[in-house]
Amino acid sequence: MVNQLPKKRLVIWPKGSLLFNTNYSAVSLNLDEENEGNEDWDSITLAFRLLYYHFYNKRSRKISAEEWSRVAVSKMRFSPEFARIIFLTAQAILPLEGANKWTGAVDYDRDTMQNVKADLLPILAIISVIGCRTRSNGSSIVRYLRKHMERICLLLLLCHYDLSVQYISSQKYTPLLLNHLPIPAKALSQLDVLFEGTFLPSIPSSFTSTANIIPYTCSSLLYSIPELNFTKLVEIMCNSLQADMFLLDVEEKILQPIKSVRSITSTQFAEHRKISVRDWQHMELLTNMQYAGSNLRLMHAHHTISPVFHLRWLRSVAIVDCNDVGVVVLGPVQQMVVLKRVKKATVSVICPMIWVEQCEDVLLFVNCECAVMIMGEGCTGIQLAPYNVFYDGLVYELDKAKMQLKQWCENSFDKPLIINSVHSSKDRLSETTSLREKSAACWFILPTKHFYVQSTPFCETHHSSFYKTFLSSIPPKYQKEWFEVSRPLAVQSTLKQNSLSYEFNKQFLRDHMPFSNTDLSYLLRRVDRKI
């Protein structure tokens, strides 16, 4: 008797990376009184209106920064700041090959803005999920998507050129019903921007390990379904939808005593892997090769001077609920860095985008392609400075992440973007004045005399060619001040060699690398193991 292959069941989930990059719950909606609670207003309808207006007039999925800014502010009534963050995120999620990028840090002239373009598909996907304001767990976004699955699938499918030509005949949005009409196989790829999935055993077990799961694009899973029409597609998507299996956008809550400071999820691919470090009490030196290209989460740490080092490249980083902690020293991060409810901390990182929510007294040393985004109204005492970490392996990690260290004139660390609301108020002049006042109160540039280059436990070859590249990423005024301070220290260190005075040694360590006795013991053990 021939053994039959076990049946499989289809499971679909929203992509954790997209949800992580689009969690704007800290930003107020700021609806007018006549729209407050109005069922006619929702983000999905806004996305449909944008799609109809743009495609009818342009017959293309490409949209320029100039057109997007105009439509988003004048027709969709987004605040200019929020419109920028959507455009920047869309460029990061689905880059257009050869397209110029918009940093969001400065206002370009109109001609330049017309040459900066993004794909409309990720913009529509981002707008469609804005309506889900609660993102504390995976089930809330699943309920939202399941409730609006028919409209979301239609919205994404209409981004396919053939379907747009067939069904969009006016710039004014009118509800469209596809019902039992067949879906072209090529159009299914539009769903990949928001969904992915896999096949699992037909009999669900109480626990499914992510170690054996290989995620696939949503379209590749749907291709094999015969005679797929729109009604059947929506039914399959609703029945198969579940929370992200890799939990990249789920905030962990401490419900019982922590058993392990450090944990890692077992996955086939690094892009779905999550390293969590909680409430560390000694230096954390994260050098495992498995950590490279993964997603780092630092959380629930309080009152520790012990630093965290992760200098291999990462996919994304979130630092959440950390109060009065030591320095966090990071290398290149390929996508988003998020700081949420962080107080009295210092973070060094290279990344394309970073946003800050409800943070106080945080010092950021960043080499950032886009403007530092300060989200919501709960931030105070945010200090901004250029990236300050050099080690020999940095050039290799940048290469692995396919990133570059921006020159000081390209680094947007000193041009933050304050985003307080999704929508503009009627009195835009008053709102702009208020934004300037809040901006002056919540952030400032680090004075040059307080800049320093962070020490690390790793090799630093100062006569290498890449060291010159590193220096070129630091503005001249910071370089000059640092050289003037570091030269006497270097001379003093050379003269005294290993017999520095107690006070000098104590001050130097406190300013540049505050180690506790526990940290030193930990570091010595790592040195014995060759780190």
XYZ file of C-alpha atoms in Angstrom:
531
model
C 0.000 0.000 0.000
C 1.438 3.367 -0.997
C 1.924 5.772 1.914
C 0.105 9.028 1.287
C 1.884 12.277 1.970
C 0.495 14.110 5.016
C -1.883 16.919 4.167
C -0.782 20.461 4.785
C -2.698 23.539 5.853
C -1.979 27.051 4.647
C -1.135 29.738 7.204
C -0.707 33.425 6.343
C 0.534 36.216 8.614
C 1.229 39.947 8.278
C 4.924 40.598 7.739
C 6.500 41.470 11.063
C 9.107 43.704 9.427
C 6.429 45.932 7.852
C 4.422 46.151 11.085
C 7.583 47.010 13.017
C 8.379 49.828 10.578
C 4.858 51.292 10.637
C 3.792 51.356 14.290
C 2.648 54.982 14.604
C 0.463 54.482 17.675
C 2.401 57.167 19.595
C 1.312 59.818 17.073
C -2.047 61.497 17.706
C -4.688 61.290 14.970
C -5.731 64.930 15.609
C -9.075 64.683 13.810
C -11.332 67.710 13.510
C -14.566 67.736 15.504
C -16.718 67.022 12.451
C -14.594 63.952 11.621
C -14.114 62.674 15.171
C -15.876 59.325 15.361
C -17.130 59.595 11.778
C -17.398 56.093 10.304
C -16.792 57.493 6.809
C -13.189 58.301 7.717
C -10.764 55.403 7.807
C -7.261 54.824 6.522
C -8.279 52.198 3.945
C -10.706 54.572 2.239
C -7.944 57.191 2.178
C -5.669 54.674 0.475
C -8.316 53.894 -2.164
C -8.793 57.603 -2.911
C -5.056 58.029 -3.363
C -4.852 55.003 -5.663
C -7.735 56.152 -7.884
C -6.526 59.753 -8.058
C -2.902 58.891 -8.805
C -3.416 56.028 -11.240
C -6.134 57.761 -13.245
C -3.899 60.818 -13.750
C -0.468 59.146 -14.033
C -1.086 55.537 -15.135
C 1.966 54.519 -13.135
C 2.818 53.105 -9.717
C 5.694 55.542 -9.314
C 4.951 58.653 -7.301
C 7.313 61.584 -6.784
C 8.002 63.156 -3.401
C 6.602 66.430 -4.761
C 3.282 64.895 -5.827
C 2.995 62.795 -2.666
C 3.595 65.795 -0.404
C 1.024 67.858 -2.272
C -1.674 65.165 -2.300
C -1.014 63.961 1.249
C -1.219 67.447 2.768
C -3.905 69.110 0.626
C -6.245 66.182 -0.119
C -5.599 63.610 2.623
C -4.910 66.295 5.252
C -1.853 64.528 6.627
C 0.562 66.764 8.464
C 3.692 67.484 6.346
C 5.847 65.688 8.929
C 3.708 62.541 8.887
C 3.590 62.578 5.077
C 7.382 62.521 5.049
C 7.654 59.537 7.356
C 5.254 57.503 5.193
C 7.262 58.288 2.051
C 10.583 57.467 3.743
C 9.244 54.186 5.111
C 7.861 53.208 1.703
C 11.259 53.830 0.112
C 12.840 51.576 2.755
C 10.275 48.750 2.441
C 10.294 48.488 -1.352
C 13.102 50.559 -2.910
C 12.780 51.661 -6.517
C 15.867 50.673 -8.455
C 17.901 53.727 -9.438
C 15.555 56.186 -7.708
C 16.917 59.091 -5.693
C 16.196 58.988 -1.971
C 14.594 61.637 0.182
C 16.209 62.014 3.589
C 13.283 63.980 4.986
C 15.751 66.161 6.850
C 15.543 69.178 4.569
C 13.076 70.738 2.134
C 14.269 70.228 -1.433
C 13.352 72.488 -4.321
C 10.468 71.392 -6.544
C 12.622 70.009 -9.377
C 14.599 67.828 -6.985
C 11.409 66.613 -5.288
C 10.004 65.564 -8.666
C 13.048 63.332 -9.237
C 12.738 61.625 -5.825
C 10.303 58.745 -6.309
C 8.741 55.866 -4.398
C 6.547 52.893 -5.251
C 2.869 53.530 -4.553
C 2.261 49.925 -3.389
C 4.081 50.168 -0.015
C 2.571 53.633 0.575
C -0.911 52.146 0.217
C -0.003 49.186 2.439
C 1.282 51.561 5.131
C -1.812 53.772 4.996
C -4.122 50.747 5.130
C -2.706 49.547 8.478
C -2.635 52.987 10.147
C -6.219 52.372 11.215
C -5.044 49.698 13.656
C -3.976 51.918 16.536
C -3.279 49.150 19.061
C -0.145 47.111 18.366
C 0.765 45.749 21.824
C 0.188 42.152 20.708
C -0.156 40.190 17.490
C -3.871 39.463 17.809
C -5.002 43.096 17.441
C -3.558 43.535 13.950
C -4.948 40.119 12.927
C -8.460 41.135 14.000
C -8.097 44.404 12.094
C -6.871 42.745 8.892
C -9.492 40.000 9.035
C -12.245 42.590 9.492
C -11.081 44.585 6.453
C -9.568 41.727 4.402
C -11.834 42.198 1.379
C -10.973 45.884 0.983
C -7.264 45.413 1.728
C -6.907 42.604 -0.829
C -8.746 44.689 -3.428
C -6.576 47.725 -2.678
C -3.332 45.798 -3.140
C -4.505 43.873 -6.216
C -5.534 47.097 -7.970
C -1.881 48.164 -7.844
C -1.297 45.650 -10.643
C -1.265 47.573 -13.913
C -3.679 45.316 -15.841
C -6.322 45.394 -13.095
C -5.941 49.157 -12.656
C -6.483 49.777 -16.357
C -9.507 47.484 -16.325
C -11.275 48.822 -13.231
C -10.113 52.402 -12.561
C -11.978 54.665 -14.995
C -12.269 57.802 -12.851
C -10.125 59.725 -10.413
C -12.985 59.590 -7.920
C -13.090 56.494 -5.748
C -16.242 54.386 -5.967
C -16.554 51.015 -4.166
C -15.825 48.124 -6.500
C -17.032 44.509 -6.246
C -14.995 41.798 -7.983
C -16.904 38.899 -6.393
C -16.340 35.753 -8.489
C -14.129 37.371 -11.123
C -10.870 35.429 -11.628
C -7.617 36.924 -10.341
C -4.623 36.968 -12.747
C -1.754 34.968 -11.260
C 0.699 37.835 -11.772
C -1.490 40.199 -9.743
C -1.120 38.031 -6.625
C 2.441 39.320 -6.153
C 0.961 42.635 -4.938
C -0.063 40.869 -1.708
C 3.583 40.091 -0.880
C 4.205 43.598 0.453
C 1.970 42.884 3.476
C 1.673 39.095 3.806
C 3.837 35.992 3.905
C 3.175 32.434 5.060
C 3.932 28.734 4.869
C 2.390 25.267 4.957
C 2.046 23.450 8.291
C 0.785 19.960 9.206
C -2.987 19.707 8.852
C -3.377 18.670 12.503
C -2.227 21.671 14.565
C -0.085 20.894 17.594
C -0.044 22.822 20.853
C 3.388 24.205 19.976
C 4.921 24.800 16.564
C 8.651 25.454 16.609
C 9.820 28.235 14.316
C 13.086 26.333 13.788
C 11.496 24.183 11.073
C 9.415 26.889 9.403
C 10.447 28.210 6.012
C 8.405 31.325 5.154
C 7.336 31.957 1.562
C 5.850 34.906 -0.251
C 2.079 34.989 -0.117
C 1.746 34.830 -3.907
C 3.866 31.667 -4.237
C 1.542 29.906 -1.779
C -1.574 30.989 -3.686
C -0.348 30.159 -7.200
C -1.190 26.468 -6.800
C -4.859 27.072 -5.904
C -6.972 26.292 -8.997
C -9.657 28.660 -10.281
C -8.885 31.349 -7.764
C -11.424 34.159 -7.868
C -11.674 37.186 -5.611
C -14.328 35.772 -3.263
C -12.330 32.576 -2.803
C -9.134 34.572 -2.255
C -10.672 36.643 0.548
C -12.105 33.514 2.167
C -8.728 31.748 2.075
C -6.899 34.789 3.447
C -9.355 35.201 6.344
C -9.312 31.510 7.255
C -5.514 31.243 7.018
C -4.598 34.493 8.773
C -2.795 34.361 12.107
C -0.291 36.454 14.079
C 3.296 36.775 12.861
C 4.989 33.503 13.804
C 8.289 35.255 14.470
C 6.817 37.956 16.760
C 9.088 40.706 15.425
C 6.644 43.481 16.308
C 5.230 42.118 19.574
C 6.276 43.839 22.785
C 7.206 41.332 25.476
C 5.604 41.843 28.856
C 7.123 40.477 32.051
C 4.415 38.327 33.660
C 6.772 36.236 35.807
C 10.403 36.399 37.008
C 12.928 36.364 34.165
C 14.623 32.984 33.809
C 17.209 34.069 31.263
C 18.698 37.468 30.513
C 19.363 36.535 26.906
C 17.266 34.478 24.487
C 17.172 33.824 20.756
C 14.422 32.443 18.540
C 15.351 29.484 16.340
C 14.626 30.259 12.694
C 15.803 29.139 9.278
C 16.772 32.652 8.216
C 18.472 35.430 10.164
C 15.959 38.046 8.970
C 13.250 36.363 11.093
C 15.506 35.714 14.107
C 15.015 37.768 17.278
C 17.603 38.201 20.038
C 16.142 39.479 23.298
C 18.269 40.844 26.150
C 16.362 41.677 29.334
C 17.378 43.383 32.561
C 21.115 42.816 32.118
C 23.294 43.282 35.216
C 26.739 42.905 33.665
C 28.311 43.800 30.340
C 26.650 42.050 27.395
C 29.145 41.303 24.630
C 27.041 39.938 21.759
C 29.498 38.396 19.307
C 27.841 35.131 18.268
C 27.852 34.671 14.491
C 24.174 33.622 14.653
C 23.294 37.154 15.764
C 24.485 38.758 12.517
C 21.633 39.999 10.330
C 19.002 39.328 12.997
C 16.664 41.559 15.028
C 17.853 42.795 18.441
C 15.465 43.661 21.274
C 16.815 45.263 24.476
C 14.146 45.620 27.159
C 13.164 45.989 30.804
C 16.585 47.072 32.113
C 16.830 49.386 35.106
C 19.669 51.068 36.996
C 22.711 49.340 35.527
C 25.904 51.004 34.322
C 26.907 47.897 32.364
C 27.253 48.462 28.609
C 25.874 46.369 25.746
C 28.017 45.739 22.653
C 26.668 44.333 19.401
C 28.959 45.417 16.599
C 27.911 42.887 13.970
C 25.326 44.103 11.487
C 21.646 43.761 12.382
C 18.328 43.859 10.539
C 16.430 45.961 13.109
C 16.734 47.114 16.731
C 14.214 48.020 19.423
C 15.189 49.368 22.847
C 12.108 49.366 25.069
C 11.392 50.201 28.727
C 15.000 50.819 29.768
C 15.750 53.302 32.547
C 19.151 54.535 33.718
C 21.274 52.044 31.772
C 24.839 52.063 30.482
C 25.941 52.718 26.921
C 24.472 50.658 24.075
C 27.084 50.349 21.331
C 25.822 49.061 17.982
C 27.265 48.697 14.508
C 25.282 48.926 11.247
C 21.501 48.333 11.389
C 20.032 47.725 7.952
C 16.467 48.871 8.631
C 14.743 50.597 11.540
C 15.946 51.469 15.047
C 13.228 52.234 17.611
C 13.679 53.677 21.102
C 10.519 53.514 23.190
C 10.176 54.595 26.826
C 13.935 54.865 27.324
C 15.388 57.156 30.004
C 18.968 58.138 30.842
C 20.779 56.119 28.192
C 23.451 56.537 25.512
C 23.100 54.764 22.154
C 25.584 54.642 19.253
C 24.328 53.259 15.923
C 24.576 53.445 12.112
C 21.164 53.125 10.449
C 18.978 54.512 7.649
C 16.054 55.376 9.971
C 15.646 55.854 13.721
C 12.670 57.001 15.703
C 12.281 57.960 19.329
C 9.069 57.640 21.387
C 8.420 58.780 24.972
C 12.131 59.030 25.795
C 13.917 61.284 28.278
C 17.574 62.269 28.639
C 18.842 60.066 25.809
C 22.129 60.740 24.005
C 22.191 59.438 20.418
C 25.446 59.095 18.470
C 24.128 58.311 14.983
C 25.198 58.091 11.384
C 21.779 58.310 9.801
C 20.633 58.611 6.192
C 17.209 60.000 7.132
C 16.216 62.524 9.750
C 15.999 61.332 13.351
C 12.244 61.051 13.939
C 10.917 62.136 17.315
C 7.422 60.655 17.573
C 4.628 61.989 19.773
C 4.806 64.522 22.577
C 6.505 62.561 25.361
C 10.176 63.221 24.515
C 12.504 65.568 26.426
C 16.249 66.022 26.666
C 17.166 64.188 23.442
C 20.816 64.951 22.567
C 22.056 64.281 19.030
C 25.652 63.743 17.897
C 27.591 62.021 15.066
C 28.467 58.319 15.331
C 31.438 57.782 17.618
C 32.557 54.141 17.376
C 35.508 52.763 15.398
C 36.766 49.193 15.251
C 38.580 47.268 12.541
C 35.616 45.031 11.717
C 33.285 47.956 10.974
C 34.155 48.057 7.270
C 33.335 44.337 6.969
C 29.998 44.696 8.792
C 29.000 47.656 6.610
C 29.763 45.566 3.539
C 27.656 42.649 4.819
C 24.749 45.030 5.500
C 25.225 46.700 2.086
C 25.538 50.062 3.809
C 27.990 52.951 3.813
C 29.235 55.282 6.515
C 27.833 58.666 5.529
C 30.193 61.622 5.250
C 29.612 64.296 7.872
C 27.822 66.540 5.369
C 25.415 63.684 4.457
C 24.699 62.598 8.018
C 21.240 63.826 9.094
C 21.868 63.518 12.840
C 21.417 67.268 13.384
C 18.148 67.701 11.429
C 15.478 65.806 13.410
C 11.857 65.587 12.339
C 9.180 66.118 15.008
C 5.948 64.185 14.306
C 3.162 65.034 16.758
C 0.036 64.224 14.747
C -1.197 62.268 11.745
C -3.403 65.128 10.532
C -2.860 68.851 10.293
C -5.113 71.141 12.265
C -7.043 73.910 10.525
C -4.751 76.509 12.053
C -1.530 75.288 10.425
C 0.371 78.486 11.315
C -0.367 78.025 15.005
C 0.496 74.332 14.720
C 3.852 75.139 13.086
C 4.691 77.637 15.836
C 3.770 75.060 18.469
C 5.959 72.465 16.756
C 8.944 74.823 16.801
C 8.465 75.509 20.502
C 8.201 71.800 21.305
C 11.169 71.059 19.061
C 13.369 73.522 20.931
C 12.316 71.968 24.227
C 12.717 68.266 23.380
C 16.068 68.035 21.554
C 19.417 69.754 21.118
C 22.776 69.097 19.480
C 25.517 67.744 21.741
C 28.082 70.487 22.503
C 31.380 69.774 20.769
C 33.317 69.745 24.048
C 31.308 66.707 25.202
C 31.977 64.584 22.111
C 34.217 61.530 22.433
C 35.043 58.369 20.495
C 33.654 55.348 22.323
C 36.159 52.688 23.389
C 35.386 49.032 22.628
C 36.975 45.682 23.554
C 37.842 45.126 19.874
C 40.886 45.909 17.727
C 41.320 49.479 16.493
C 43.956 50.168 13.820
C 44.217 53.942 13.587
C 46.594 53.981 10.624
C 44.192 52.055 8.353
C 42.534 53.666 5.337
C 39.081 53.027 6.794
C 39.993 55.011 9.904
C 40.278 58.051 7.622
C 36.786 57.257 6.305
C 35.534 57.105 9.885
C 37.072 60.498 10.668
C 35.437 61.984 7.569
C 32.038 61.027 9.023
C 32.649 63.332 12.015
C 32.000 67.065 11.443
C 35.228 69.149 11.561
C 34.158 71.069 14.676
C 33.704 67.803 16.595
C 36.993 66.432 15.254
C 38.893 69.537 16.311
C 37.478 69.522 19.831
C 38.045 65.785 20.240
C 41.657 65.981 19.011
C 42.385 68.787 21.450
C 41.001 66.739 24.339
C 42.350 63.333 23.308
C 45.918 64.470 22.544
C 46.782 65.407 26.156
C 45.148 62.155 27.317
C 47.244 60.159 24.856
C 50.449 61.894 25.984
C 49.562 61.406 29.632
C 48.725 57.765 29.017
C 52.041 57.210 27.208
C 54.079 58.876 29.967
C 52.390 57.039 32.793
C 51.880 53.826 30.784
C 50.023 51.474 33.101
C 50.488 53.556 36.242
C 47.824 56.196 35.686
C 46.713 57.953 38.809
C 43.615 56.565 40.484
C 41.598 59.748 39.891
C 42.571 59.999 36.228
C 41.788 56.331 35.621
C 38.481 56.612 37.440
C 37.448 59.705 35.462
C 38.525 58.230 32.119
C 36.565 55.016 32.657
C 33.494 56.838 33.907
C 33.395 59.126 30.872
C 34.185 56.562 28.176
C 33.467 53.051 29.406
C 31.991 52.714 32.886
C 32.804 49.170 34.039
C 31.683 47.559 37.255
C 33.730 44.815 38.903
C 31.218 42.326 37.488
C 31.829 43.727 33.992
C 35.588 43.369 34.340
C 35.281 39.769 35.534
C 32.958 39.003 32.629
C 35.314 40.664 30.131
C 38.317 38.724 31.443
C 36.430 35.461 31.005
C 35.562 36.433 27.426
C 39.202 37.320 26.721
C 40.240 33.882 27.950
C 37.799 32.440 25.399
C 39.146 34.911 22.761
C 35.793 36.735 22.807
